[in-house]
Amino acid sequence: MRELVRAYQAFASYDADGYRDSELTVPQADVLFTLGNTDGLSFKEIGEKTLITKGTLTGVIDRMEQKKLVKRRVCTEDRRITYVALTKQGERLFEKVFPQQVDYIKQRFDRLSKSELKDIGQALTKLHEIFI
Amino acid sequence: MRELVRAYQAFASYDADGYRDSELTVPQADVLFTLGNTDGLSFKEIGEKTLITKGTLTGVIDRMEQKKLVKRRVCTEDRRITYVALTKQGERLFEKVFPQQVDYIKQRFDRLSKSELKDIGQALTKLHEIFI
DNA sequence: TATTGTTATACTCTATAACTATA
DNA sequence: TATAGTTATAGAGTATAACAATA
C-alpha cells in the first residue's frame, strides 16, 4: 500500500512535469488524453474514465471549450446526452503532447528489462482488479 | 503506464472512500497519516513526503490547526524551522482512522496470495525507483 | 420516475512569486 | 547569501445538492 502510493506519487510527479509547458492542468490533460483518438465521448463516459464527478467536469470542459480545445455536441437520438470531442486545435495539441509524453515516460520504462516490464504489467493488472 | 494510472485511480478512489466520513480532505488525510507515529515533522519534511508545496501546505496546516488536529512548534535551535505535530485530538483521530483504513485496504489485498503480494511489492519498488 | 448534464454554493487546493525572519 | 515558512493573488478543482430537460 505504501509502495503503491510512493510509486504512483513518483510517477505522477514525473508525468505532470512532462506536460507542464502545455498550459494544461492535470484534469485537463487527463480529459485531453481520454478524448484523443475517439470521435467524442459523453460527459458520463469521460467522468467514468477520469473519475471526475459531473459537476466538476462541467467546469473543466467549460474551460477547455474556452481554450477552443473541445466542443460540445448534443446527441440527436437522446437529447439528454452531450458529447464532447476535440476540436482541430485540441487534436493538434493532443498529437503534439501525447507522443512527447509517451516518449518522456518511455525513457524511464526503458531502464527496465522486458521481463521486468511484463511482471510490472501483471502486478498492476492484479492491483487494478482488486480495487475495482 | 495506462495500467499504472488505472490501478492507482482504482486504489485512490477506494482509499478515499475509506476516510470519507472523517471530515478530512485528501491532502489533510495525507498529512495526518504522515504525522502519525512521529513526534512532529517540519514543514519541509511534510512537504517532501506528501508532495504538497510549501505555500499550499501552510493553508492545509492552518485548516488542520483550526480543527485542533495539529499544533505548530518553532524549533528552538533554528528558529526558521517550524515543526508540526498531532495534538491529542489529532492522535485520537489518527488512531481511529488509520487502522480502519489499513483494515479496509487489507480486505482487498487479502484477495491475493502471498506470492502475488510479494511480486506486486517488488514491481512497485522498481516503478518507484525509475521515476525518482 | 430515472437519467444527463447544468447551476449554485462554499470551500479547498494549486501554482507562482514576493516577502519576512532567521541563519 | 541561502533557507524556512508566510502571505498574496488568481485561478482551478472538489463535494454536495438542487435543478431543468429529456426519456
PDB file of C-alpha atoms (C1' of nucleotides) in Angstrom:
ATOM      1  CA  MET A   1       0.000   0.000   0.000  1.00  0.00           C
ATOM      2  CA  ARG A   2       2.756   2.425   0.978  1.00  0.00           C
ATOM      3  CA  GLU A   3       4.714   1.260  -2.034  1.00  0.00           C
ATOM      4  CA  LEU A   4       1.746   1.803  -4.320  1.00  0.00           C
ATOM      5  CA  VAL A   5       1.302   5.350  -3.094  1.00  0.00           C
ATOM      6  CA  ARG A   6       5.017   6.095  -3.340  1.00  0.00           C
ATOM      7  CA  ALA A   7       5.330   4.580  -6.788  1.00  0.00           C
ATOM      8  CA  TYR A   8       2.346   6.498  -8.024  1.00  0.00           C
ATOM      9  CA  GLN A   9       3.442   9.774  -6.462  1.00  0.00           C
ATOM     10  CA  ALA A  10       6.826   9.470  -8.108  1.00  0.00           C
ATOM     11  CA  PHE A  11       5.196   8.652 -11.414  1.00  0.00           C
ATOM     12  CA  ALA A  12       2.537  11.362 -11.167  1.00  0.00           C
ATOM     13  CA  SER A  13       5.099  13.988 -10.343  1.00  0.00           C
ATOM     14  CA  TYR A  14       7.297  12.953 -13.261  1.00  0.00           C
ATOM     15  CA  ASP A  15       4.263  12.734 -15.530  1.00  0.00           C
ATOM     16  CA  ALA A  16       2.990  16.209 -14.637  1.00  0.00           C
ATOM     17  CA  ASP A  17       6.412  17.658 -15.414  1.00  0.00           C
ATOM     18  CA  GLY A  18       6.018  16.219 -18.897  1.00  0.00           C
ATOM     19  CA  TYR A  19       3.152  18.466 -19.922  1.00  0.00           C
ATOM     20  CA  ARG A  20       3.969  21.369 -17.636  1.00  0.00           C
ATOM     21  CA  ASP A  21       4.560  23.743 -20.546  1.00  0.00           C
ATOM     22  CA  SER A  22       1.364  22.714 -22.359  1.00  0.00           C
ATOM     23  CA  GLU A  23      -0.765  25.108 -20.278  1.00  0.00           C
ATOM     24  CA  LEU A  24      -2.917  22.182 -19.204  1.00  0.00           C
ATOM     25  CA  THR A  25      -3.914  21.380 -15.647  1.00  0.00           C
ATOM     26  CA  VAL A  26      -3.792  17.759 -14.545  1.00  0.00           C
ATOM     27  CA  PRO A  27      -7.558  17.134 -15.014  1.00  0.00           C
ATOM     28  CA  GLN A  28      -7.471  18.915 -18.363  1.00  0.00           C
ATOM     29  CA  ALA A  29      -4.586  16.766 -19.570  1.00  0.00           C
ATOM     30  CA  ASP A  30      -6.488  13.752 -18.311  1.00  0.00           C
ATOM     31  CA  VAL A  31      -9.509  14.749 -20.400  1.00  0.00           C
ATOM     32  CA  LEU A  32      -7.379  15.566 -23.452  1.00  0.00           C
ATOM     33  CA  PHE A  33      -5.735  12.160 -23.334  1.00  0.00           C
ATOM     34  CA  THR A  34      -9.076  10.473 -22.782  1.00  0.00           C
ATOM     35  CA  LEU A  35     -10.641  12.167 -25.787  1.00  0.00           C
ATOM     36  CA  GLY A  36      -7.650  11.594 -28.059  1.00  0.00           C
ATOM     37  CA  ASN A  37      -8.257   9.042 -30.812  1.00  0.00           C
ATOM     38  CA  THR A  38     -12.009   9.000 -30.208  1.00  0.00           C
ATOM     39  CA  ASP A  39     -14.891  10.649 -32.047  1.00  0.00           C
ATOM     40  CA  GLY A  40     -16.089  12.144 -28.802  1.00  0.00           C
ATOM     41  CA  LEU A  41     -17.424  10.806 -25.549  1.00  0.00           C
ATOM     42  CA  SER A  42     -20.379  11.761 -23.377  1.00  0.00           C
ATOM     43  CA  PHE A  43     -19.892  13.566 -20.084  1.00  0.00           C
ATOM     44  CA  LYS A  44     -20.846  10.361 -18.376  1.00  0.00           C
ATOM     45  CA  GLU A  45     -18.167   8.357 -20.165  1.00  0.00           C
ATOM     46  CA  ILE A  46     -15.494  10.966 -19.538  1.00  0.00           C
ATOM     47  CA  GLY A  47     -16.468  11.104 -15.884  1.00  0.00           C
ATOM     48  CA  GLU A  48     -16.189   7.347 -15.550  1.00  0.00           C
ATOM     49  CA  LYS A  49     -12.785   7.199 -17.188  1.00  0.00           C
ATOM     50  CA  THR A  50     -11.224  10.147 -15.402  1.00  0.00           C
ATOM     51  CA  LEU A  51     -13.078   9.827 -12.080  1.00  0.00           C
ATOM     52  CA  ILE A  52     -14.088  13.482 -12.285  1.00  0.00           C
ATOM     53  CA  THR A  53     -17.599  13.994 -10.944  1.00  0.00           C
ATOM     54  CA  LYS A  54     -20.187  15.528 -13.225  1.00  0.00           C
ATOM     55  CA  GLY A  55     -20.465  18.919 -11.549  1.00  0.00           C
ATOM     56  CA  THR A  56     -16.711  19.358 -11.686  1.00  0.00           C
ATOM     57  CA  LEU A  57     -16.497  18.053 -15.209  1.00  0.00           C
ATOM     58  CA  THR A  58     -18.852  20.748 -16.484  1.00  0.00           C
ATOM     59  CA  GLY A  59     -16.356  23.341 -15.262  1.00  0.00           C
ATOM     60  CA  VAL A  60     -13.327  21.531 -16.654  1.00  0.00           C
ATOM     61  CA  ILE A  61     -14.986  21.188 -20.066  1.00  0.00           C
ATOM     62  CA  ASP A  62     -16.107  24.830 -19.950  1.00  0.00           C
ATOM     63  CA  ARG A  63     -12.505  25.942 -19.518  1.00  0.00           C
ATOM     64  CA  MET A  64     -11.271  23.633 -22.247  1.00  0.00           C
ATOM     65  CA  GLU A  65     -14.008  24.922 -24.526  1.00  0.00           C
ATOM     66  CA  GLN A  66     -12.917  28.487 -23.828  1.00  0.00           C
ATOM     67  CA  LYS A  67      -9.452  27.478 -24.926  1.00  0.00           C
ATOM     68  CA  LYS A  68     -11.028  26.012 -28.070  1.00  0.00           C
ATOM     69  CA  LEU A  69      -9.676  22.566 -27.279  1.00  0.00           C
ATOM     70  CA  VAL A  70     -13.027  20.769 -27.205  1.00  0.00           C
ATOM     71  CA  LYS A  71     -16.549  21.165 -28.489  1.00  0.00           C
ATOM     72  CA  ARG A  72     -19.891  20.071 -27.106  1.00  0.00           C
ATOM     73  CA  ARG A  73     -22.399  18.342 -29.356  1.00  0.00           C
ATOM     74  CA  VAL A  74     -25.866  17.296 -28.181  1.00  0.00           C
ATOM     75  CA  CYS A  75     -26.818  13.732 -29.098  1.00  0.00           C
ATOM     76  CA  THR A  76     -29.693  13.792 -31.582  1.00  0.00           C
ATOM     77  CA  GLU A  77     -31.140  10.464 -30.509  1.00  0.00           C
ATOM     78  CA  ASP A  78     -31.142  11.162 -26.786  1.00  0.00           C
ATOM     79  CA  ARG A  79     -31.087  14.864 -26.166  1.00  0.00           C
ATOM     80  CA  ARG A  80     -30.096  14.416 -22.523  1.00  0.00           C
ATOM     81  CA  ILE A  81     -26.666  13.331 -23.665  1.00  0.00           C
ATOM     82  CA  THR A  82     -23.905  15.764 -24.616  1.00  0.00           C
ATOM     83  CA  TYR A  83     -20.855  14.512 -26.427  1.00  0.00           C
ATOM     84  CA  VAL A  84     -17.512  16.226 -26.081  1.00  0.00           C
ATOM     85  CA  ALA A  85     -14.941  15.946 -28.841  1.00  0.00           C
ATOM     86  CA  LEU A  86     -11.567  17.505 -29.533  1.00  0.00           C
ATOM     87  CA  THR A  87     -11.529  20.414 -31.955  1.00  0.00           C
ATOM     88  CA  LYS A  88      -8.858  20.579 -34.664  1.00  0.00           C
ATOM     89  CA  GLN A  89      -6.814  22.627 -32.251  1.00  0.00           C
ATOM     90  CA  GLY A  90      -7.415  20.113 -29.476  1.00  0.00           C
ATOM     91  CA  GLU A  91      -6.324  17.321 -31.779  1.00  0.00           C
ATOM     92  CA  ARG A  92      -3.187  19.206 -32.707  1.00  0.00           C
ATOM     93  CA  LEU A  93      -2.368  19.676 -29.039  1.00  0.00           C
ATOM     94  CA  PHE A  94      -3.074  16.005 -28.367  1.00  0.00           C
ATOM     95  CA  GLU A  95      -0.886  14.955 -31.257  1.00  0.00           C
ATOM     96  CA  LYS A  96       1.907  17.139 -30.015  1.00  0.00           C
ATOM     97  CA  VAL A  97       1.719  16.472 -26.292  1.00  0.00           C
ATOM     98  CA  PHE A  98       0.717  12.819 -26.210  1.00  0.00           C
ATOM     99  CA  PRO A  99       3.642  11.317 -28.140  1.00  0.00           C
ATOM    100  CA  GLN A 100       6.007  13.627 -26.268  1.00  0.00           C
ATOM    101  CA  GLN A 101       4.539  12.394 -23.041  1.00  0.00           C
ATOM    102  CA  VAL A 102       4.729   8.758 -24.074  1.00  0.00           C
ATOM    103  CA  ASP A 103       8.381   9.202 -25.061  1.00  0.00           C
ATOM    104  CA  TYR A 104       9.109  11.068 -21.886  1.00  0.00           C
ATOM    105  CA  ILE A 105       7.681   8.254 -19.804  1.00  0.00           C
ATOM    106  CA  LYS A 106       9.143   5.569 -22.021  1.00  0.00           C
ATOM    107  CA  GLN A 107      12.614   6.912 -21.237  1.00  0.00           C
ATOM    108  CA  ARG A 108      12.146   5.670 -17.715  1.00  0.00           C
ATOM    109  CA  PHE A 109      10.454   2.394 -18.579  1.00  0.00           C
ATOM    110  CA  ASP A 110      13.363   1.686 -20.903  1.00  0.00           C
ATOM    111  CA  ARG A 111      15.519   1.296 -17.834  1.00  0.00           C
ATOM    112  CA  LEU A 112      13.724  -1.955 -17.180  1.00  0.00           C
ATOM    113  CA  SER A 113      14.091  -5.282 -18.940  1.00  0.00           C
ATOM    114  CA  LYS A 114      11.301  -6.870 -20.938  1.00  0.00           C
ATOM    115  CA  SER A 115      10.618  -9.414 -18.254  1.00  0.00           C
ATOM    116  CA  GLU A 116      10.518  -6.761 -15.549  1.00  0.00           C
ATOM    117  CA  LEU A 117       8.029  -4.805 -17.604  1.00  0.00           C
ATOM    118  CA  LYS A 118       5.908  -7.876 -18.040  1.00  0.00           C
ATOM    119  CA  ASP A 119       5.928  -8.560 -14.304  1.00  0.00           C
ATOM    120  CA  ILE A 120       5.018  -4.965 -13.549  1.00  0.00           C
ATOM    121  CA  GLY A 121       2.167  -5.049 -16.034  1.00  0.00           C
ATOM    122  CA  GLN A 122       0.786  -8.167 -14.420  1.00  0.00           C
ATOM    123  CA  ALA A 123       1.175  -6.749 -10.951  1.00  0.00           C
ATOM    124  CA  LEU A 124      -0.685  -3.586 -11.893  1.00  0.00           C
ATOM    125  CA  THR A 125      -3.471  -5.504 -13.556  1.00  0.00           C
ATOM    126  CA  LYS A 126      -3.982  -7.520 -10.392  1.00  0.00           C
ATOM    127  CA  LEU A 127      -3.950  -4.372  -8.295  1.00  0.00           C
ATOM    128  CA  HIS A 128      -6.487  -2.795 -10.570  1.00  0.00           C
ATOM    129  CA  GLU A 129      -8.765  -5.800 -10.340  1.00  0.00           C
ATOM    130  CA  ILE A 130      -8.857  -5.991  -6.570  1.00  0.00           C
ATOM    131  CA  PHE A 131      -9.703  -2.321  -6.146  1.00  0.00           C
ATOM    132  CA  ILE A 132     -12.483  -2.091  -8.685  1.00  0.00           C
TER     133      ILE A 132
ATOM    134  CA  MET B   1       1.653   3.356 -17.962  1.00  0.00           C
ATOM    135  CA  ARG B   2      -2.061   3.118 -18.596  1.00  0.00           C
ATOM    136  CA  GLU B   3      -2.190   0.217 -16.190  1.00  0.00           C
ATOM    137  CA  LEU B   4      -0.354   2.208 -13.552  1.00  0.00           C
ATOM    138  CA  VAL B   5      -2.808   5.077 -13.839  1.00  0.00           C
ATOM    139  CA  ARG B   6      -5.793   2.748 -13.803  1.00  0.00           C
ATOM    140  CA  ALA B   7      -4.507   0.738 -10.871  1.00  0.00           C
ATOM    141  CA  TYR B   8      -3.790   3.862  -8.900  1.00  0.00           C
ATOM    142  CA  GLN B   9      -7.115   5.508  -9.749  1.00  0.00           C
ATOM    143  CA  ALA B  10      -8.969   2.421  -8.602  1.00  0.00           C
ATOM    144  CA  PHE B  11      -6.914   2.325  -5.428  1.00  0.00           C
ATOM    145  CA  ALA B  12      -7.177   6.067  -4.739  1.00  0.00           C
ATOM    146  CA  SER B  13     -10.915   6.041  -5.210  1.00  0.00           C
ATOM    147  CA  TYR B  14     -11.307   3.065  -2.871  1.00  0.00           C
ATOM    148  CA  ASP B  15      -8.906   4.645  -0.394  1.00  0.00           C
ATOM    149  CA  ALA B  16     -10.724   7.994  -0.315  1.00  0.00           C
ATOM    150  CA  ASP B  17     -13.998   6.178   0.377  1.00  0.00           C
ATOM    151  CA  GLY B  18     -12.320   4.749   3.461  1.00  0.00           C
ATOM    152  CA  TYR B  19     -11.962   8.076   5.264  1.00  0.00           C
ATOM    153  CA  ARG B  20     -14.867   9.868   3.655  1.00  0.00           C
ATOM    154  CA  ASP B  21     -16.758  10.247   6.950  1.00  0.00           C
ATOM    155  CA  SER B  22     -13.690  11.514   8.813  1.00  0.00           C
ATOM    156  CA  GLU B  23     -14.214  15.097   7.626  1.00  0.00           C
ATOM    157  CA  LEU B  24     -10.730  15.092   6.138  1.00  0.00           C
ATOM    158  CA  THR B  25      -9.817  16.189   2.647  1.00  0.00           C
ATOM    159  CA  VAL B  26      -7.340  14.064   0.724  1.00  0.00           C
ATOM    160  CA  PRO B  27      -4.327  16.310   1.482  1.00  0.00           C
ATOM    161  CA  GLN B  28      -5.360  16.556   5.121  1.00  0.00           C
ATOM    162  CA  ALA B  29      -5.609  12.779   5.442  1.00  0.00           C
ATOM    163  CA  ASP B  30      -2.237  12.572   3.749  1.00  0.00           C
ATOM    164  CA  VAL B  31      -0.740  14.897   6.367  1.00  0.00           C
ATOM    165  CA  LEU B  32      -2.488  13.128   9.237  1.00  0.00           C
ATOM    166  CA  PHE B  33      -1.096   9.776   8.139  1.00  0.00           C
ATOM    167  CA  THR B  34       2.337  11.300   7.629  1.00  0.00           C
ATOM    168  CA  LEU B  35       2.418  12.793  11.119  1.00  0.00           C
ATOM    169  CA  GLY B  36       1.027   9.698  12.815  1.00  0.00           C
ATOM    170  CA  ASN B  37       3.577   7.844  14.960  1.00  0.00           C
ATOM    171  CA  THR B  38       6.072  10.711  14.816  1.00  0.00           C
ATOM    172  CA  ASP B  39       6.964  13.410  17.316  1.00  0.00           C
ATOM    173  CA  GLY B  40       6.378  16.045  14.680  1.00  0.00           C
ATOM    174  CA  LEU B  41       7.934  16.960  11.372  1.00  0.00           C
ATOM    175  CA  SER B  42       8.989  20.244   9.852  1.00  0.00           C
ATOM    176  CA  PHE B  43       7.027  21.847   7.015  1.00  0.00           C
ATOM    177  CA  LYS B  44       9.863  20.916   4.752  1.00  0.00           C
ATOM    178  CA  GLU B  45       9.738  17.249   5.696  1.00  0.00           C
ATOM    179  CA  ILE B  46       5.961  17.098   5.386  1.00  0.00           C
ATOM    180  CA  GLY B  47       6.156  18.763   2.003  1.00  0.00           C
ATOM    181  CA  GLU B  48       8.715  16.262   0.775  1.00  0.00           C
ATOM    182  CA  LYS B  49       6.714  13.277   1.919  1.00  0.00           C
ATOM    183  CA  THR B  50       3.317  14.439   0.691  1.00  0.00           C
ATOM    184  CA  LEU B  51       4.467  16.392  -2.376  1.00  0.00           C
ATOM    185  CA  ILE B  52       2.472  19.396  -1.204  1.00  0.00           C
ATOM    186  CA  THR B  53       4.301  22.640  -1.990  1.00  0.00           C
ATOM    187  CA  LYS B  54       5.113  24.974   0.858  1.00  0.00           C
ATOM    188  CA  GLY B  55       2.606  27.702   0.047  1.00  0.00           C
ATOM    189  CA  THR B  56      -0.194  25.185  -0.134  1.00  0.00           C
ATOM    190  CA  LEU B  57       0.982  23.359   2.953  1.00  0.00           C
ATOM    191  CA  THR B  58       0.691  26.499   5.081  1.00  0.00           C
ATOM    192  CA  GLY B  59      -3.018  26.589   4.196  1.00  0.00           C
ATOM    193  CA  VAL B  60      -3.553  22.893   4.782  1.00  0.00           C
ATOM    194  CA  ILE B  61      -1.865  23.077   8.193  1.00  0.00           C
ATOM    195  CA  ASP B  62      -3.825  26.254   9.054  1.00  0.00           C
ATOM    196  CA  ARG B  63      -7.077  24.413   8.478  1.00  0.00           C
ATOM    197  CA  MET B  64      -5.945  21.376  10.422  1.00  0.00           C
ATOM    198  CA  GLU B  65      -4.845  23.644  13.261  1.00  0.00           C
ATOM    199  CA  GLN B  66      -8.280  25.296  13.264  1.00  0.00           C
ATOM    200  CA  LYS B  67      -9.756  21.825  13.667  1.00  0.00           C
ATOM    201  CA  LYS B  68      -7.318  21.298  16.587  1.00  0.00           C
ATOM    202  CA  LEU B  69      -5.760  18.305  14.850  1.00  0.00           C
ATOM    203  CA  VAL B  70      -2.193  19.644  14.747  1.00  0.00           C
ATOM    204  CA  LYS B  71      -0.014  22.187  16.525  1.00  0.00           C
ATOM    205  CA  ARG B  72       2.903  24.272  15.325  1.00  0.00           C
ATOM    206  CA  ARG B  73       6.065  24.484  17.402  1.00  0.00           C
ATOM    207  CA  VAL B  74       9.018  26.653  16.438  1.00  0.00           C
ATOM    208  CA  CYS B  75      12.389  24.895  16.615  1.00  0.00           C
ATOM    209  CA  THR B  76      14.468  26.441  19.384  1.00  0.00           C
ATOM    210  CA  GLU B  77      17.810  25.678  17.755  1.00  0.00           C
ATOM    211  CA  ASP B  78      16.940  27.040  14.329  1.00  0.00           C
ATOM    212  CA  ARG B  79      14.108  29.479  14.587  1.00  0.00           C
ATOM    213  CA  ARG B  80      13.406  29.359  10.865  1.00  0.00           C
ATOM    214  CA  ILE B  81      12.046  25.849  11.270  1.00  0.00           C
ATOM    215  CA  THR B  82       8.507  25.108  12.411  1.00  0.00           C
ATOM    216  CA  TYR B  83       7.575  21.627  13.486  1.00  0.00           C
ATOM    217  CA  VAL B  84       4.052  20.341  13.147  1.00  0.00           C
ATOM    218  CA  ALA B  85       2.802  17.599  15.444  1.00  0.00           C
ATOM    219  CA  LEU B  86      -0.549  15.953  16.070  1.00  0.00           C
ATOM    220  CA  THR B  87      -2.499  17.171  19.087  1.00  0.00           C
ATOM    221  CA  LYS B  88      -4.148  14.666  21.418  1.00  0.00           C
ATOM    222  CA  GLN B  89      -7.260  15.064  19.306  1.00  0.00           C
ATOM    223  CA  GLY B  90      -5.255  14.571  16.119  1.00  0.00           C
ATOM    224  CA  GLU B  91      -3.717  11.454  17.560  1.00  0.00           C
ATOM    225  CA  ARG B  92      -7.120  10.129  18.528  1.00  0.00           C
ATOM    226  CA  LEU B  93      -8.345  10.697  15.002  1.00  0.00           C
ATOM    227  CA  PHE B  94      -5.245   9.057  13.568  1.00  0.00           C
ATOM    228  CA  GLU B  95      -5.644   6.083  15.873  1.00  0.00           C
ATOM    229  CA  LYS B  96      -9.245   5.736  14.859  1.00  0.00           C
ATOM    230  CA  VAL B  97      -8.963   6.333  11.128  1.00  0.00           C
ATOM    231  CA  PHE B  98      -5.610   4.770  10.321  1.00  0.00           C
ATOM    232  CA  PRO B  99      -6.254   1.210  11.498  1.00  0.00           C
ATOM    233  CA  GLN B 100      -9.720   1.378   9.939  1.00  0.00           C
ATOM    234  CA  GLN B 101      -8.111   2.439   6.728  1.00  0.00           C
ATOM    235  CA  VAL B 102      -5.457  -0.238   6.875  1.00  0.00           C
ATOM    236  CA  ASP B 103      -8.122  -2.887   7.519  1.00  0.00           C
ATOM    237  CA  TYR B 104     -10.282  -1.503   4.782  1.00  0.00           C
ATOM    238  CA  ILE B 105      -7.454  -1.721   2.290  1.00  0.00           C
ATOM    239  CA  LYS B 106      -6.239  -5.023   3.667  1.00  0.00           C
ATOM    240  CA  GLN B 107      -9.609  -6.546   2.818  1.00  0.00           C
ATOM    241  CA  ARG B 108      -8.711  -6.151  -0.803  1.00  0.00           C
ATOM    242  CA  PHE B 109      -5.091  -7.181  -0.560  1.00  0.00           C
ATOM    243  CA  ASP B 110      -6.269 -10.323   1.218  1.00  0.00           C
ATOM    244  CA  ARG B 111      -7.724 -11.434  -2.077  1.00  0.00           C
ATOM    245  CA  LEU B 112      -4.191 -12.028  -3.269  1.00  0.00           C
ATOM    246  CA  SER B 113      -1.808 -14.804  -2.363  1.00  0.00           C
ATOM    247  CA  LYS B 114       1.430 -14.233  -0.502  1.00  0.00           C
ATOM    248  CA  SER B 115       3.494 -14.720  -3.610  1.00  0.00           C
ATOM    249  CA  GLU B 116       1.320 -12.350  -5.615  1.00  0.00           C
ATOM    250  CA  LEU B 117       1.770  -9.735  -2.912  1.00  0.00           C
ATOM    251  CA  LYS B 118       5.490 -10.243  -2.963  1.00  0.00           C
ATOM    252  CA  ASP B 119       5.604  -9.831  -6.739  1.00  0.00           C
ATOM    253  CA  ILE B 120       3.490  -6.712  -6.561  1.00  0.00           C
ATOM    254  CA  GLY B 121       5.695  -5.239  -3.877  1.00  0.00           C
ATOM    255  CA  GLN B 122       8.757  -5.806  -5.996  1.00  0.00           C
ATOM    256  CA  ALA B 123       7.100  -4.392  -9.080  1.00  0.00           C
ATOM    257  CA  LEU B 124       6.085  -1.241  -7.251  1.00  0.00           C
ATOM    258  CA  THR B 125       9.528  -0.782  -5.788  1.00  0.00           C
ATOM    259  CA  LYS B 126      11.007  -0.938  -9.262  1.00  0.00           C
ATOM    260  CA  LEU B 127       8.452   1.532 -10.555  1.00  0.00           C
ATOM    261  CA  HIS B 128       9.211   3.852  -7.715  1.00  0.00           C
ATOM    262  CA  GLU B 129      12.929   3.692  -8.398  1.00  0.00           C
ATOM    263  CA  ILE B 130      12.712   4.537 -12.075  1.00  0.00           C
ATOM    264  CA  PHE B 131      10.538   7.588 -11.516  1.00  0.00           C
ATOM    265  CA  ILE B 132      12.502   9.165  -8.715  1.00  0.00           C
TER     266      ILE B 132
ATOM    267  C1'  DT C   1     -39.735   8.131 -12.385  1.00  0.00           C
ATOM    268  C1'  DA C   2     -34.963   7.870 -13.726  1.00  0.00           C
ATOM    269  C1'  DT C   3     -31.135   9.854 -16.188  1.00  0.00           C
ATOM    270  C1'  DT C   4     -27.989  13.507 -18.158  1.00  0.00           C
ATOM    271  C1'  DG C   5     -25.905  17.431 -17.637  1.00  0.00           C
ATOM    272  C1'  DT C   6     -26.065  22.305 -15.566  1.00  0.00           C
ATOM    273  C1'  DT C   7     -26.085  25.538 -11.857  1.00  0.00           C
ATOM    274  C1'  DA C   8     -25.111  27.200  -7.316  1.00  0.00           C
ATOM    275  C1'  DT C   9     -22.564  27.441  -3.086  1.00  0.00           C
ATOM    276  C1'  DA C  10     -18.871  27.308  -0.299  1.00  0.00           C
ATOM    277  C1'  DC C  11     -14.623  25.673   0.463  1.00  0.00           C
ATOM    278  C1'  DT C  12     -10.082  23.685  -0.601  1.00  0.00           C
ATOM    279  C1'  DC C  13      -6.242  23.137  -3.257  1.00  0.00           C
ATOM    280  C1'  DT C  14      -2.820  24.747  -6.723  1.00  0.00           C
ATOM    281  C1'  DA C  15       0.910  27.430  -8.790  1.00  0.00           C
ATOM    282  C1'  DT C  16       3.676  31.246  -8.500  1.00  0.00           C
ATOM    283  C1'  DA C  17       6.138  34.752  -6.674  1.00  0.00           C
ATOM    284  C1'  DA C  18       7.244  38.221  -3.392  1.00  0.00           C
ATOM    285  C1'  DC C  19       8.135  38.699   1.359  1.00  0.00           C
ATOM    286  C1'  DT C  20       9.857  38.126   6.450  1.00  0.00           C
ATOM    287  C1'  DA C  21      12.816  36.164   9.731  1.00  0.00           C
ATOM    288  C1'  DT C  22      16.322  33.746  10.688  1.00  0.00           C
ATOM    289  C1'  DA C  23      20.947  31.582   9.714  1.00  0.00           C
TER     290       DA C  23
ATOM    291  C1'  DT D   1      23.653  34.991   0.630  1.00  0.00           C
ATOM    292  C1'  DA D   2      20.672  30.965   1.446  1.00  0.00           C
ATOM    293  C1'  DT D   3      16.886  28.719   3.799  1.00  0.00           C
ATOM    294  C1'  DA D   4      12.188  28.036   6.151  1.00  0.00           C
ATOM    295  C1'  DG D   5       7.930  29.325   6.274  1.00  0.00           C
ATOM    296  C1'  DT D   6       4.237  33.017   5.351  1.00  0.00           C
ATOM    297  C1'  DT D   7       1.466  35.924   2.579  1.00  0.00           C
ATOM    298  C1'  DA D   8      -0.867  37.350  -1.559  1.00  0.00           C
ATOM    299  C1'  DT D   9      -3.238  36.540  -5.763  1.00  0.00           C
ATOM    300  C1'  DA D  10      -5.821  34.416  -9.071  1.00  0.00           C
ATOM    301  C1'  DG D  11      -7.498  30.552 -10.842  1.00  0.00           C
ATOM    302  C1'  DA D  12      -8.952  25.696 -10.706  1.00  0.00           C
ATOM    303  C1'  DG D  13     -10.778  21.716  -8.644  1.00  0.00           C
ATOM    304  C1'  DT D  14     -13.870  19.499  -5.070  1.00  0.00           C
ATOM    305  C1'  DA D  15     -18.203  17.907  -2.837  1.00  0.00           C
ATOM    306  C1'  DT D  16     -22.861  18.380  -2.493  1.00  0.00           C
ATOM    307  C1'  DA D  17     -27.308  19.232  -3.641  1.00  0.00           C
ATOM    308  C1'  DA D  18     -30.995  21.288  -6.168  1.00  0.00           C
ATOM    309  C1'  DC D  19     -32.484  21.924 -10.783  1.00  0.00           C
ATOM    310  C1'  DA D  20     -34.003  21.611 -15.924  1.00  0.00           C
ATOM    311  C1'  DA D  21     -34.657  18.961 -19.828  1.00  0.00           C
ATOM    312  C1'  DT D  22     -35.388  14.738 -21.678  1.00  0.00           C
ATOM    313  C1'  DA D  23     -36.531   9.867 -21.698  1.00  0.00           C
TER     314       DA D  23
END
